[in-house]
Amino acid sequence: PPWSANWTLNCNAEINYWMVEAANLGECHLPLVELTRQLSVDGANMAKKLYGVRGWVAHHNTDIWRQAGPVGGTGLWSMFPVGGAWLCQHVWEHYAFSGDRDYLAQVWPVLAGAARYYLDAMVEEPAHKWLVTSPDTNFENSWRRPDGRCGWICTGPTASMQMIRQLFQNCVEGDRILGVDEGLRAEIEKALPRLPPMQISPTRGELQEWTADWARTAECQVLSMWGAVCGNQITPRGTPELAAGLRKIFDSAKWWTAGRVGSWQGSFQANTYARLGDGNTALEVVDAHIARCVNPNLFAAFSGYCPFQIDGNMGHAAAIGEMLLQSHVQTGRAGAYEIELLPALPAAWPEGSVRGLRARGGFEVDLAWKGGVLTAAAVKHPLGGACLLRLRDKVVEIKLTPGQAVEVDANLEIRRF
């Protein structure tokens, strides 16, 4: 079978699961969580025998035997030491959407082991004294230096450092909740400020893909979108300059207009625009994908690839969810969440409703809108809790008792209980 019937961990396997939590299908996430747990076993062997460090690591690819080492072929794809970090974001997201502390305790060794690997394996970048991965690659994307030289091997590419930063932040929050490893938490808190910051290219005004101002050589290979789509490190309100720099990459190329929408290509574009609040452009990408890359039986029609490469279909479903509802940790408030209603509603959907969407924190949300404007929303939580509810620039705090549902109107005024 194509790609030895393996799971490709530098985006494809994960994209299939982007939608599940927000779509209230969290149980469908558990097989990927279990794959990650199983992978961490050989990942620990790799960390010890290949790198001589603690913890566990996975690279670009794994198989039914859950091997964690670099695969054959070229290092352009195989030397990708953050496959485990990306998977750990999925492990964490199941907790973030459920609030299940027993689950978090069960998966804590997986998260903590991944963090220990990067604490030991990262090296000091000589110019700025940053801690970076080395050697590393940027998602099968070779770089081009200003002098014209090209290559792929690098240290600390933007996406890798986004994944590690998110893993570290999740582990700090996890230990705050569980209180099981103060030593690890102290190590992480010492390392976090030393990770390289995301940077805007002074020559192109785009978010840099590497620590240096190097150009990309591959189309649609913009893994720095990870910080916006898979994490919360790039947001229009929280980091407007970074958001504008990321958007400029996609605006300048507009790959979807040339039909580059299959698999990861359109998934990256659609979800980035949705997360940045542009539902009209996100829907253009989704529509182009459906028109070009979906067979009548819903298998993939991605030219040159197999019909089971359906991460494009799943990724675009995730983008639809992001147009209707987004949720993030509130800045400066650990464990508290903000839920944004209709953050990227396309003009082509002037009227509609949706029920049972899931937000981080374990909240369930129903929405209805007409004329492109929210008419009502209902929020409930089986265990009770508080969150911020946002509609454009208006934000209100709601507090729920167990099983209580709160309904708000177009002005976020509470209508009834």
mmCIF file of C-alpha atoms in Angstrom, residues 41-227:
data_model
loop_
_atom_site.group_PDB
_atom_site.id
_atom_site.type_symbol
_atom_site.label_atom_id
_atom_site.label_comp_id
_atom_site.label_asym_id
_atom_site.label_seq_id
_atom_site.Cartn_x
_atom_site.Cartn_y
_atom_site.Cartn_z
ATOM 1 C CA VAL A 41 7.402 2.758 24.392
ATOM 2 C CA ASP A 42 9.744 2.529 21.412
ATOM 3 C CA GLY A 43 10.047 6.303 21.631
ATOM 4 C CA ALA A 44 11.793 5.838 24.977
ATOM 5 C CA ASN A 45 14.167 3.344 23.366
ATOM 6 C CA MET A 46 14.960 5.896 20.659
ATOM 7 C CA ALA A 47 15.513 8.687 23.149
ATOM 8 C CA LYS A 48 17.954 6.566 25.151
ATOM 9 C CA LYS A 49 19.786 4.651 22.412
ATOM 10 C CA LEU A 50 19.800 7.165 19.563
ATOM 11 C CA TYR A 51 20.055 10.435 21.482
ATOM 12 C CA GLY A 52 21.210 9.440 24.987
ATOM 13 C CA VAL A 53 18.511 11.390 26.812
ATOM 14 C CA ARG A 54 15.434 10.920 28.997
ATOM 15 C CA GLY A 55 11.834 10.714 27.854
ATOM 16 C CA TRP A 56 10.529 9.593 24.479
ATOM 17 C CA VAL A 57 10.570 10.851 20.896
ATOM 18 C CA ALA A 58 8.818 10.066 17.623
ATOM 19 C CA HIS A 59 9.678 11.268 14.157
ATOM 20 C CA HIS A 60 7.851 11.564 10.835
ATOM 21 C CA ASN A 61 6.283 8.136 10.589
ATOM 22 C CA THR A 62 5.104 5.075 12.491
ATOM 23 C CA ASP A 63 3.553 1.713 11.667
ATOM 24 C CA ILE A 64 1.469 -1.089 13.156
ATOM 25 C CA TRP A 65 4.441 -2.050 15.363
ATOM 26 C CA ARG A 66 4.642 1.551 16.668
ATOM 27 C CA GLN A 67 8.277 2.060 15.775
ATOM 28 C CA ALA A 68 9.490 5.576 16.632
ATOM 29 C CA GLY A 69 12.772 5.989 14.770
ATOM 30 C CA PRO A 70 13.548 7.944 11.608
ATOM 31 C CA VAL A 71 12.365 6.052 8.519
ATOM 32 C CA GLY A 72 14.235 5.360 5.308
ATOM 33 C CA GLY A 73 14.435 7.681 2.338
ATOM 34 C CA THR A 74 15.693 11.207 2.730
ATOM 35 C CA GLY A 75 16.246 13.174 5.898
ATOM 36 C CA LEU A 76 14.116 15.929 4.367
ATOM 37 C CA TRP A 77 11.127 14.129 5.838
ATOM 38 C CA SER A 78 12.507 11.446 8.162
ATOM 39 C CA MET A 79 14.481 13.773 10.442
ATOM 40 C CA PHE A 80 11.388 15.301 12.044
ATOM 41 C CA PRO A 81 11.887 14.989 15.829
ATOM 42 C CA VAL A 82 8.572 16.588 16.836
ATOM 43 C CA GLY A 83 6.101 13.925 15.701
ATOM 44 C CA GLY A 84 5.647 13.027 19.358
ATOM 45 C CA ALA A 85 5.162 16.652 20.404
ATOM 46 C CA TRP A 86 2.389 17.101 17.830
ATOM 47 C CA LEU A 87 0.657 13.914 18.983
ATOM 48 C CA CYS A 88 0.879 15.121 22.579
ATOM 49 C CA GLN A 89 -1.204 18.140 21.627
ATOM 50 C CA HIS A 90 -3.992 15.718 20.712
ATOM 51 C CA VAL A 91 -3.502 13.903 24.017
ATOM 52 C CA TRP A 92 -3.895 17.247 25.808
ATOM 53 C CA GLU A 93 -6.829 18.455 23.714
ATOM 54 C CA HIS A 94 -8.955 15.513 24.844
ATOM 55 C CA TYR A 95 -8.461 16.745 28.394
ATOM 56 C CA ALA A 96 -9.016 20.400 27.432
ATOM 57 C CA PHE A 97 -12.397 19.600 25.889
ATOM 58 C CA SER A 98 -13.514 17.149 28.575
ATOM 59 C CA GLY A 99 -12.003 18.418 31.814
ATOM 60 C CA ASP A 100 -11.580 14.769 32.861
ATOM 61 C CA ARG A 101 -8.873 14.800 35.576
ATOM 62 C CA ASP A 102 -8.780 10.980 35.761
ATOM 63 C CA TYR A 103 -7.955 10.882 32.051
ATOM 64 C CA LEU A 104 -5.264 13.534 32.538
ATOM 65 C CA ALA A 105 -3.671 11.472 35.303
ATOM 66 C CA GLN A 106 -3.651 8.408 33.040
ATOM 67 C CA VAL A 107 -1.905 10.197 30.158
ATOM 68 C CA TRP A 108 0.414 12.308 32.311
ATOM 69 C CA PRO A 109 3.399 9.930 31.853
ATOM 70 C CA VAL A 110 3.086 10.340 28.058
ATOM 71 C CA LEU A 111 3.062 14.150 28.258
ATOM 72 C CA ALA A 112 5.801 14.319 30.877
ATOM 73 C CA GLY A 113 8.015 11.868 28.988
ATOM 74 C CA ALA A 114 7.794 13.914 25.801
ATOM 75 C CA ALA A 115 8.700 17.075 27.708
ATOM 76 C CA ARG A 116 11.717 15.404 29.310
ATOM 77 C CA TYR A 117 13.019 14.435 25.885
ATOM 78 C CA TYR A 118 13.069 18.025 24.634
ATOM 79 C CA LEU A 119 14.498 19.367 27.881
ATOM 80 C CA ASP A 120 17.481 17.071 27.391
ATOM 81 C CA ALA A 121 17.772 16.996 23.599
ATOM 82 C CA MET A 122 17.568 20.696 22.758
ATOM 83 C CA VAL A 123 20.845 22.549 22.350
ATOM 84 C CA GLU A 124 21.876 26.172 22.804
ATOM 85 C CA GLU A 125 21.801 28.288 19.658
ATOM 86 C CA PRO A 126 25.083 30.255 19.756
ATOM 87 C CA ALA A 127 23.967 33.712 18.597
ATOM 88 C CA HIS A 128 20.987 34.267 20.920
ATOM 89 C CA LYS A 129 21.482 31.452 23.431
ATOM 90 C CA TRP A 130 18.041 30.077 22.515
ATOM 91 C CA LEU A 131 17.217 26.420 23.175
ATOM 92 C CA VAL A 132 16.476 24.727 19.846
ATOM 93 C CA THR A 133 16.015 21.316 18.250
ATOM 94 C CA SER A 134 19.004 20.088 16.270
ATOM 95 C CA PRO A 135 19.097 18.482 13.773
ATOM 96 C CA ASP A 136 15.579 19.208 12.542
ATOM 97 C CA THR A 137 13.581 19.819 9.362
ATOM 98 C CA ASN A 138 10.649 22.053 8.483
ATOM 99 C CA PHE A 139 7.935 19.719 7.160
ATOM 100 C CA GLU A 140 9.636 18.609 3.951
ATOM 101 C CA ASN A 141 10.269 22.255 3.072
ATOM 102 C CA SER A 142 13.779 23.166 1.986
ATOM 103 C CA TRP A 143 15.096 26.630 2.746
ATOM 104 C CA ARG A 144 16.778 29.140 0.457
ATOM 105 C CA ARG A 145 19.268 31.566 1.953
ATOM 106 C CA PRO A 146 19.734 35.111 0.609
ATOM 107 C CA ASP A 147 22.923 33.955 -1.151
ATOM 108 C CA GLY A 148 20.909 31.337 -3.088
ATOM 109 C CA ARG A 149 22.097 28.269 -1.219
ATOM 110 C CA CYS A 150 19.397 25.695 -0.453
ATOM 111 C CA GLY A 151 19.067 22.845 2.016
ATOM 112 C CA TRP A 152 16.766 21.226 4.530
ATOM 113 C CA ILE A 153 18.710 20.481 7.697
ATOM 114 C CA CYS A 154 18.219 23.193 10.280
ATOM 115 C CA THR A 155 17.877 24.029 13.959
ATOM 116 C CA GLY A 156 14.748 25.204 15.731
ATOM 117 C CA PRO A 157 12.299 25.788 12.857
ATOM 118 C CA THR A 158 9.292 27.859 13.849
ATOM 119 C CA ALA A 159 6.733 25.034 13.847
ATOM 120 C CA SER A 160 8.904 22.698 15.926
ATOM 121 C CA MET A 161 9.377 25.354 18.555
ATOM 122 C CA GLN A 162 5.639 26.125 18.559
ATOM 123 C CA MET A 163 4.917 22.454 19.284
ATOM 124 C CA ILE A 164 7.485 22.258 22.060
ATOM 125 C CA ARG A 165 6.293 25.532 23.605
ATOM 126 C CA GLN A 166 2.699 24.242 23.610
ATOM 127 C CA LEU A 167 3.794 20.914 25.126
ATOM 128 C CA PHE A 168 5.727 22.719 27.858
ATOM 129 C CA GLN A 169 2.803 25.031 28.630
ATOM 130 C CA ASN A 170 0.421 22.079 28.755
ATOM 131 C CA CYS A 171 2.707 20.225 31.143
ATOM 132 C CA VAL A 172 2.965 23.237 33.450
ATOM 133 C CA GLU A 173 -0.828 23.454 33.503
ATOM 134 C CA GLY A 174 -1.100 19.678 33.919
ATOM 135 C CA ASP A 175 1.124 19.699 36.981
ATOM 136 C CA ARG A 176 -0.807 22.666 38.382
ATOM 137 C CA ILE A 177 -3.913 20.473 38.204
ATOM 138 C CA LEU A 178 -2.433 17.142 39.290
ATOM 139 C CA GLY A 179 0.479 18.248 41.488
ATOM 140 C CA VAL A 180 2.538 15.179 40.629
ATOM 141 C CA ASP A 181 5.923 16.433 39.397
ATOM 142 C CA GLU A 182 7.135 19.769 40.740
ATOM 143 C CA GLY A 183 10.656 18.951 39.596
ATOM 144 C CA LEU A 184 9.648 18.617 35.958
ATOM 145 C CA ARG A 185 7.533 21.745 36.199
ATOM 146 C CA ALA A 186 10.531 23.697 37.528
ATOM 147 C CA GLU A 187 12.712 22.457 34.652
ATOM 148 C CA ILE A 188 10.105 23.495 32.103
ATOM 149 C CA GLU A 189 9.533 26.916 33.638
ATOM 150 C CA LYS A 190 13.270 27.532 33.459
ATOM 151 C CA ALA A 191 13.456 26.455 29.797
ATOM 152 C CA LEU A 192 10.318 28.154 28.454
ATOM 153 C CA PRO A 193 11.728 31.713 28.312
ATOM 154 C CA ARG A 194 14.737 30.417 26.371
ATOM 155 C CA LEU A 195 12.741 29.089 23.425
ATOM 156 C CA PRO A 196 13.148 31.262 20.313
ATOM 157 C CA PRO A 197 10.339 33.752 19.707
ATOM 158 C CA MET A 198 8.279 33.755 16.530
ATOM 159 C CA GLN A 199 9.609 36.399 14.155
ATOM 160 C CA ILE A 200 8.357 38.496 11.241
ATOM 161 C CA SER A 201 10.635 38.518 8.197
ATOM 162 C CA PRO A 202 12.105 42.018 7.722
ATOM 163 C CA THR A 203 12.342 41.377 3.963
ATOM 164 C CA ARG A 204 8.884 39.884 3.261
ATOM 165 C CA GLY A 205 6.745 40.889 6.244
ATOM 166 C CA GLU A 206 5.734 37.241 6.647
ATOM 167 C CA LEU A 207 5.981 34.969 9.652
ATOM 168 C CA GLN A 208 9.386 33.316 9.409
ATOM 169 C CA GLU A 209 9.531 29.558 8.984
ATOM 170 C CA TRP A 210 13.055 29.375 10.427
ATOM 171 C CA THR A 211 14.969 31.278 13.099
ATOM 172 C CA ALA A 212 16.852 32.958 10.231
ATOM 173 C CA ASP A 213 15.167 34.972 7.465
ATOM 174 C CA TRP A 214 15.203 32.216 4.852
ATOM 175 C CA ALA A 215 12.699 31.679 2.022
ATOM 176 C CA ARG A 216 10.510 28.610 1.475
ATOM 177 C CA THR A 217 10.983 26.491 -1.639
ATOM 178 C CA ALA A 218 7.812 24.339 -1.433
ATOM 179 C CA GLU A 219 4.218 25.391 -2.064
ATOM 180 C CA CYS A 220 1.587 24.998 0.652
ATOM 181 C CA GLN A 221 4.203 23.788 3.148
ATOM 182 C CA VAL A 222 3.527 26.401 5.824
ATOM 183 C CA LEU A 223 3.826 24.499 9.065
ATOM 184 C CA SER A 224 4.191 27.717 11.059
ATOM 185 C CA MET A 225 0.380 27.827 10.860
ATOM 186 C CA TRP A 226 0.548 25.256 13.689
ATOM 187 C CA GLY A 227 0.695 27.998 16.301
#
